[in-house]
JSON list of C-alpha atoms and ligand atoms in Angstrom, two decimals:
[
{"chain": "A", "resi": 19, "resn": "UNK", "atom": "CA", "xyz": [0.00, 0.00, 0.00]},
{"chain": "A", "resi": 20, "resn": "UNK", "atom": "CA", "xyz": [1.46, 3.40, -0.93]},
{"chain": "A", "resi": 21, "resn": "UNK", "atom": "CA", "xyz": [1.75, 6.22, 1.53]},
{"chain": "A", "resi": 22, "resn": "UNK", "atom": "CA", "xyz": [-1.41, 8.15, 2.11]},
{"chain": "A", "resi": 23, "resn": "UNK", "atom": "CA", "xyz": [0.09, 11.26, 0.41]},
{"chain": "A", "resi": 24, "resn": "UNK", "atom": "CA", "xyz": [1.15, 9.20, -2.62]},
{"chain": "A", "resi": 25, "resn": "UNK", "atom": "CA", "xyz": [-2.32, 7.84, -3.31]},
{"chain": "A", "resi": 26, "resn": "UNK", "atom": "CA", "xyz": [-3.67, 11.00, -4.92]},
{"chain": "A", "resi": 27, "resn": "UNK", "atom": "CA", "xyz": [-0.49, 11.91, -6.84]},
{"chain": "A", "resi": 28, "resn": "UNK", "atom": "CA", "xyz": [-0.35, 11.40, -10.60]},
{"chain": "A", "resi": 29, "resn": "UNK", "atom": "CA", "xyz": [2.02, 8.56, -11.46]},
{"chain": "A", "resi": 30, "resn": "UNK", "atom": "CA", "xyz": [3.91, 7.35, -14.50]},
{"chain": "A", "resi": 31, "resn": "UNK", "atom": "CA", "xyz": [6.12, 4.31, -15.01]},
{"chain": "A", "resi": 32, "resn": "UNK", "atom": "CA", "xyz": [9.71, 4.44, -16.26]},
{"chain": "A", "resi": 33, "resn": "UNK", "atom": "CA", "xyz": [11.75, 1.47, -17.41]},
{"chain": "A", "resi": 34, "resn": "UNK", "atom": "CA", "xyz": [14.95, 0.94, -15.47]},
{"chain": "A", "resi": 35, "resn": "UNK", "atom": "CA", "xyz": [17.89, -1.36, -16.01]},
{"chain": "A", "resi": 36, "resn": "UNK", "atom": "CA", "xyz": [16.97, -4.98, -15.58]},
{"chain": "A", "resi": 37, "resn": "UNK", "atom": "CA", "xyz": [13.63, -4.61, -17.39]},
{"chain": "A", "resi": 38, "resn": "UNK", "atom": "CA", "xyz": [11.82, -3.48, -14.29]},
{"chain": "A", "resi": 39, "resn": "UNK", "atom": "CA", "xyz": [9.47, -0.52, -14.19]},
{"chain": "A", "resi": 40, "resn": "UNK", "atom": "CA", "xyz": [9.80, 2.18, -11.60]},
{"chain": "A", "resi": 41, "resn": "UNK", "atom": "CA", "xyz": [6.90, 4.33, -10.48]},
{"chain": "A", "resi": 42, "resn": "UNK", "atom": "CA", "xyz": [7.56, 8.08, -10.59]},
{"chain": "A", "resi": 43, "resn": "UNK", "atom": "CA", "xyz": [5.35, 10.96, -9.49]},
{"chain": "A", "resi": 44, "resn": "UNK", "atom": "CA", "xyz": [4.46, 13.55, -12.10]},
{"chain": "A", "resi": 45, "resn": "UNK", "atom": "CA", "xyz": [3.56, 17.11, -11.23]},
{"chain": "A", "resi": 46, "resn": "UNK", "atom": "CA", "xyz": [0.61, 18.62, -13.08]},
{"chain": "A", "resi": 47, "resn": "UNK", "atom": "CA", "xyz": [0.85, 21.64, -15.29]},
{"chain": "A", "resi": 48, "resn": "UNK", "atom": "CA", "xyz": [0.29, 25.02, -13.70]},
{"chain": "A", "resi": 49, "resn": "UNK", "atom": "CA", "xyz": [-2.92, 26.87, -14.50]},
{"chain": "A", "resi": 50, "resn": "UNK", "atom": "CA", "xyz": [-3.41, 29.87, -16.70]},
{"chain": "A", "resi": 51, "resn": "UNK", "atom": "CA", "xyz": [-2.91, 33.36, -15.28]},
{"chain": "A", "resi": 52, "resn": "UNK", "atom": "CA", "xyz": [-6.07, 35.32, -14.62]},
{"chain": "A", "resi": 53, "resn": "UNK", "atom": "CA", "xyz": [-7.01, 38.99, -14.46]},
{"chain": "A", "resi": 54, "resn": "UNK", "atom": "CA", "xyz": [-6.93, 40.34, -10.90]},
{"chain": "A", "resi": 55, "resn": "UNK", "atom": "CA", "xyz": [-10.29, 42.09, -11.33]},
{"chain": "A", "resi": 56, "resn": "UNK", "atom": "CA", "xyz": [-12.51, 40.05, -13.67]},
{"chain": "A", "resi": 57, "resn": "UNK", "atom": "CA", "xyz": [-10.73, 36.65, -13.51]},
{"chain": "A", "resi": 58, "resn": "UNK", "atom": "CA", "xyz": [-10.56, 36.33, -17.30]},
{"chain": "A", "resi": 59, "resn": "UNK", "atom": "CA", "xyz": [-7.63, 34.41, -18.79]},
{"chain": "A", "resi": 60, "resn": "UNK", "atom": "CA", "xyz": [-4.64, 36.68, -19.51]},
{"chain": "A", "resi": 61, "resn": "UNK", "atom": "CA", "xyz": [-3.02, 36.61, -22.94]},
{"chain": "A", "resi": 62, "resn": "UNK", "atom": "CA", "xyz": [0.70, 36.67, -23.65]},
{"chain": "A", "resi": 63, "resn": "UNK", "atom": "CA", "xyz": [1.58, 35.06, -20.32]},
{"chain": "A", "resi": 64, "resn": "UNK", "atom": "CA", "xyz": [3.17, 31.57, -20.14]},
{"chain": "A", "resi": 65, "resn": "UNK", "atom": "CA", "xyz": [1.08, 28.73, -18.72]},
{"chain": "A", "resi": 66, "resn": "UNK", "atom": "CA", "xyz": [1.79, 25.09, -17.96]},
{"chain": "A", "resi": 67, "resn": "UNK", "atom": "CA", "xyz": [5.22, 26.02, -16.62]},
{"chain": "A", "resi": 68, "resn": "UNK", "atom": "CA", "xyz": [6.58, 26.15, -13.10]},
{"chain": "A", "resi": 69, "resn": "UNK", "atom": "CA", "xyz": [8.04, 29.40, -11.75]},
{"chain": "A", "resi": 70, "resn": "UNK", "atom": "CA", "xyz": [11.54, 27.97, -12.23]},
{"chain": "A", "resi": 71, "resn": "UNK", "atom": "CA", "xyz": [10.82, 27.26, -15.91]},
{"chain": "A", "resi": 72, "resn": "UNK", "atom": "CA", "xyz": [9.30, 30.71, -16.39]},
{"chain": "A", "resi": 73, "resn": "UNK", "atom": "CA", "xyz": [12.45, 32.25, -14.91]},
{"chain": "A", "resi": 74, "resn": "UNK", "atom": "CA", "xyz": [14.52, 30.70, -17.68]},
{"chain": "A", "resi": 75, "resn": "UNK", "atom": "CA", "xyz": [12.43, 32.37, -20.39]},
{"chain": "A", "resi": 76, "resn": "UNK", "atom": "CA", "xyz": [13.39, 35.70, -21.88]},
{"chain": "A", "resi": 77, "resn": "UNK", "atom": "CA", "xyz": [11.74, 38.78, -20.39]},
{"chain": "A", "resi": 78, "resn": "UNK", "atom": "CA", "xyz": [9.52, 39.34, -23.41]},
{"chain": "A", "resi": 79, "resn": "UNK", "atom": "CA", "xyz": [8.18, 35.78, -23.21]},
{"chain": "A", "resi": 80, "resn": "UNK", "atom": "CA", "xyz": [7.14, 36.26, -19.58]},
{"chain": "A", "resi": 81, "resn": "UNK", "atom": "CA", "xyz": [4.67, 39.11, -20.04]},
{"chain": "A", "resi": 82, "resn": "UNK", "atom": "CA", "xyz": [3.63, 41.74, -22.58]},
{"chain": "A", "resi": 83, "resn": "UNK", "atom": "CA", "xyz": [4.97, 45.27, -22.26]},
{"chain": "A", "resi": 84, "resn": "UNK", "atom": "CA", "xyz": [1.94, 47.27, -21.24]},
{"chain": "A", "resi": 85, "resn": "UNK", "atom": "CA", "xyz": [0.63, 48.92, -18.11]},
{"chain": "A", "resi": 86, "resn": "UNK", "atom": "CA", "xyz": [-0.45, 46.20, -15.62]},
{"chain": "A", "resi": 87, "resn": "UNK", "atom": "CA", "xyz": [0.55, 43.50, -18.11]},
{"chain": "A", "resi": 88, "resn": "UNK", "atom": "CA", "xyz": [0.38, 40.09, -16.46]},
{"chain": "A", "resi": 89, "resn": "UNK", "atom": "CA", "xyz": [-1.97, 41.49, -13.80]},
{"chain": "A", "resi": 90, "resn": "UNK", "atom": "CA", "xyz": [-5.02, 42.99, -15.54]},
{"chain": "A", "resi": 91, "resn": "UNK", "atom": "CA", "xyz": [-6.72, 42.14, -18.83]},
{"chain": "A", "resi": 92, "resn": "UNK", "atom": "CA", "xyz": [-6.98, 44.80, -21.52]},
{"chain": "A", "resi": 93, "resn": "UNK", "atom": "CA", "xyz": [-10.60, 45.67, -20.65]},
{"chain": "A", "resi": 94, "resn": "UNK", "atom": "CA", "xyz": [-9.82, 46.23, -16.98]},
{"chain": "A", "resi": 95, "resn": "UNK", "atom": "CA", "xyz": [-6.63, 48.13, -17.85]},
{"chain": "A", "resi": 96, "resn": "UNK", "atom": "CA", "xyz": [-8.70, 50.48, -20.03]},
{"chain": "A", "resi": 97, "resn": "UNK", "atom": "CA", "xyz": [-11.19, 50.95, -17.17]},
{"chain": "A", "resi": 98, "resn": "UNK", "atom": "CA", "xyz": [-8.42, 51.78, -14.68]},
{"chain": "A", "resi": 99, "resn": "UNK", "atom": "CA", "xyz": [-6.66, 54.21, -17.03]},
{"chain": "A", "resi": 100, "resn": "UNK", "atom": "CA", "xyz": [-9.91, 56.04, -17.81]},
{"chain": "A", "resi": 101, "resn": "UNK", "atom": "CA", "xyz": [-10.69, 56.38, -14.10]},
{"chain": "A", "resi": 102, "resn": "UNK", "atom": "CA", "xyz": [-7.15, 57.61, -13.42]},
{"chain": "A", "resi": 103, "resn": "UNK", "atom": "CA", "xyz": [-7.43, 60.19, -16.20]},
{"chain": "A", "resi": 104, "resn": "UNK", "atom": "CA", "xyz": [-10.72, 61.49, -14.77]},
{"chain": "A", "resi": 105, "resn": "UNK", "atom": "CA", "xyz": [-9.18, 61.80, -11.32]},
{"chain": "A", "resi": 106, "resn": "UNK", "atom": "CA", "xyz": [-6.13, 63.53, -12.80]},
{"chain": "A", "resi": 107, "resn": "UNK", "atom": "CA", "xyz": [-8.33, 66.01, -14.68]},
{"chain": "A", "resi": 108, "resn": "UNK", "atom": "CA", "xyz": [-10.37, 66.58, -11.49]},
{"chain": "A", "resi": 109, "resn": "UNK", "atom": "CA", "xyz": [-13.59, 65.49, -13.21]},
{"chain": "A", "resi": 110, "resn": "UNK", "atom": "CA", "xyz": [-13.94, 62.90, -10.50]},
{"chain": "A", "resi": 111, "resn": "UNK", "atom": "CA", "xyz": [-12.79, 62.67, -6.91]},
{"chain": "A", "resi": 112, "resn": "UNK", "atom": "CA", "xyz": [-10.58, 59.78, -5.88]},
{"chain": "A", "resi": 113, "resn": "UNK", "atom": "CA", "xyz": [-13.17, 58.69, -3.28]},
{"chain": "A", "resi": 114, "resn": "UNK", "atom": "CA", "xyz": [-15.78, 58.30, -6.04]},
{"chain": "A", "resi": 115, "resn": "UNK", "atom": "CA", "xyz": [-13.68, 55.69, -7.83]},
{"chain": "A", "resi": 116, "resn": "UNK", "atom": "CA", "xyz": [-14.85, 52.10, -7.30]},
{"chain": "A", "resi": 117, "resn": "UNK", "atom": "CA", "xyz": [-13.17, 50.57, -4.29]},
{"chain": "A", "resi": 118, "resn": "UNK", "atom": "CA", "xyz": [-11.81, 47.59, -6.25]},
{"chain": "A", "resi": 119, "resn": "UNK", "atom": "CA", "xyz": [-10.13, 49.98, -8.74]},
{"chain": "A", "resi": 120, "resn": "UNK", "atom": "CA", "xyz": [-8.70, 52.48, -6.24]},
{"chain": "A", "resi": 121, "resn": "UNK", "atom": "CA", "xyz": [-5.43, 50.62, -5.65]},
{"chain": "A", "resi": 122, "resn": "UNK", "atom": "CA", "xyz": [-4.70, 50.41, -9.39]},
{"chain": "A", "resi": 123, "resn": "UNK", "atom": "CA", "xyz": [-5.76, 54.02, -10.04]},
{"chain": "A", "resi": 124, "resn": "UNK", "atom": "CA", "xyz": [-3.31, 55.12, -7.33]},
{"chain": "A", "resi": 125, "resn": "UNK", "atom": "CA", "xyz": [-0.50, 53.28, -9.15]},
{"chain": "A", "resi": 126, "resn": "UNK", "atom": "CA", "xyz": [-1.30, 54.97, -12.46]},
{"chain": "A", "resi": 127, "resn": "UNK", "atom": "CA", "xyz": [-1.17, 58.40, -10.83]},
{"chain": "A", "resi": 128, "resn": "UNK", "atom": "CA", "xyz": [2.35, 57.79, -9.59]},
{"chain": "A", "resi": 129, "resn": "UNK", "atom": "CA", "xyz": [3.64, 57.09, -13.12]},
{"chain": "B", "resi": 216, "resn": "ZN", "atom": "ZN1", "xyz": [-10.09, 41.87, -16.33]}
]
């Protein structure tokens, strides 16, 4: 009987010298990255790779070069930038911005 923790792990069999097969544990692929606000799948971000494998990629393969790339989707980025522009132009007060957007709007103002 395998260990209790080994029961639910995904296994594969590898041939070893002597014609025997050895059981190995296989890690699953990592999930796709999601938008921090709307939870939609992000584009241009690697998936199915561990953080160590992602670290070996070139910078441009890790994330697109845009504001909040790898964090927000393009729709949410547009929403945040529009809110930030309204706050900057004093057409809207910062307190009137949606609470879930406030943290991102603050970051846009700094830049
Ligand atoms: Zn989104």
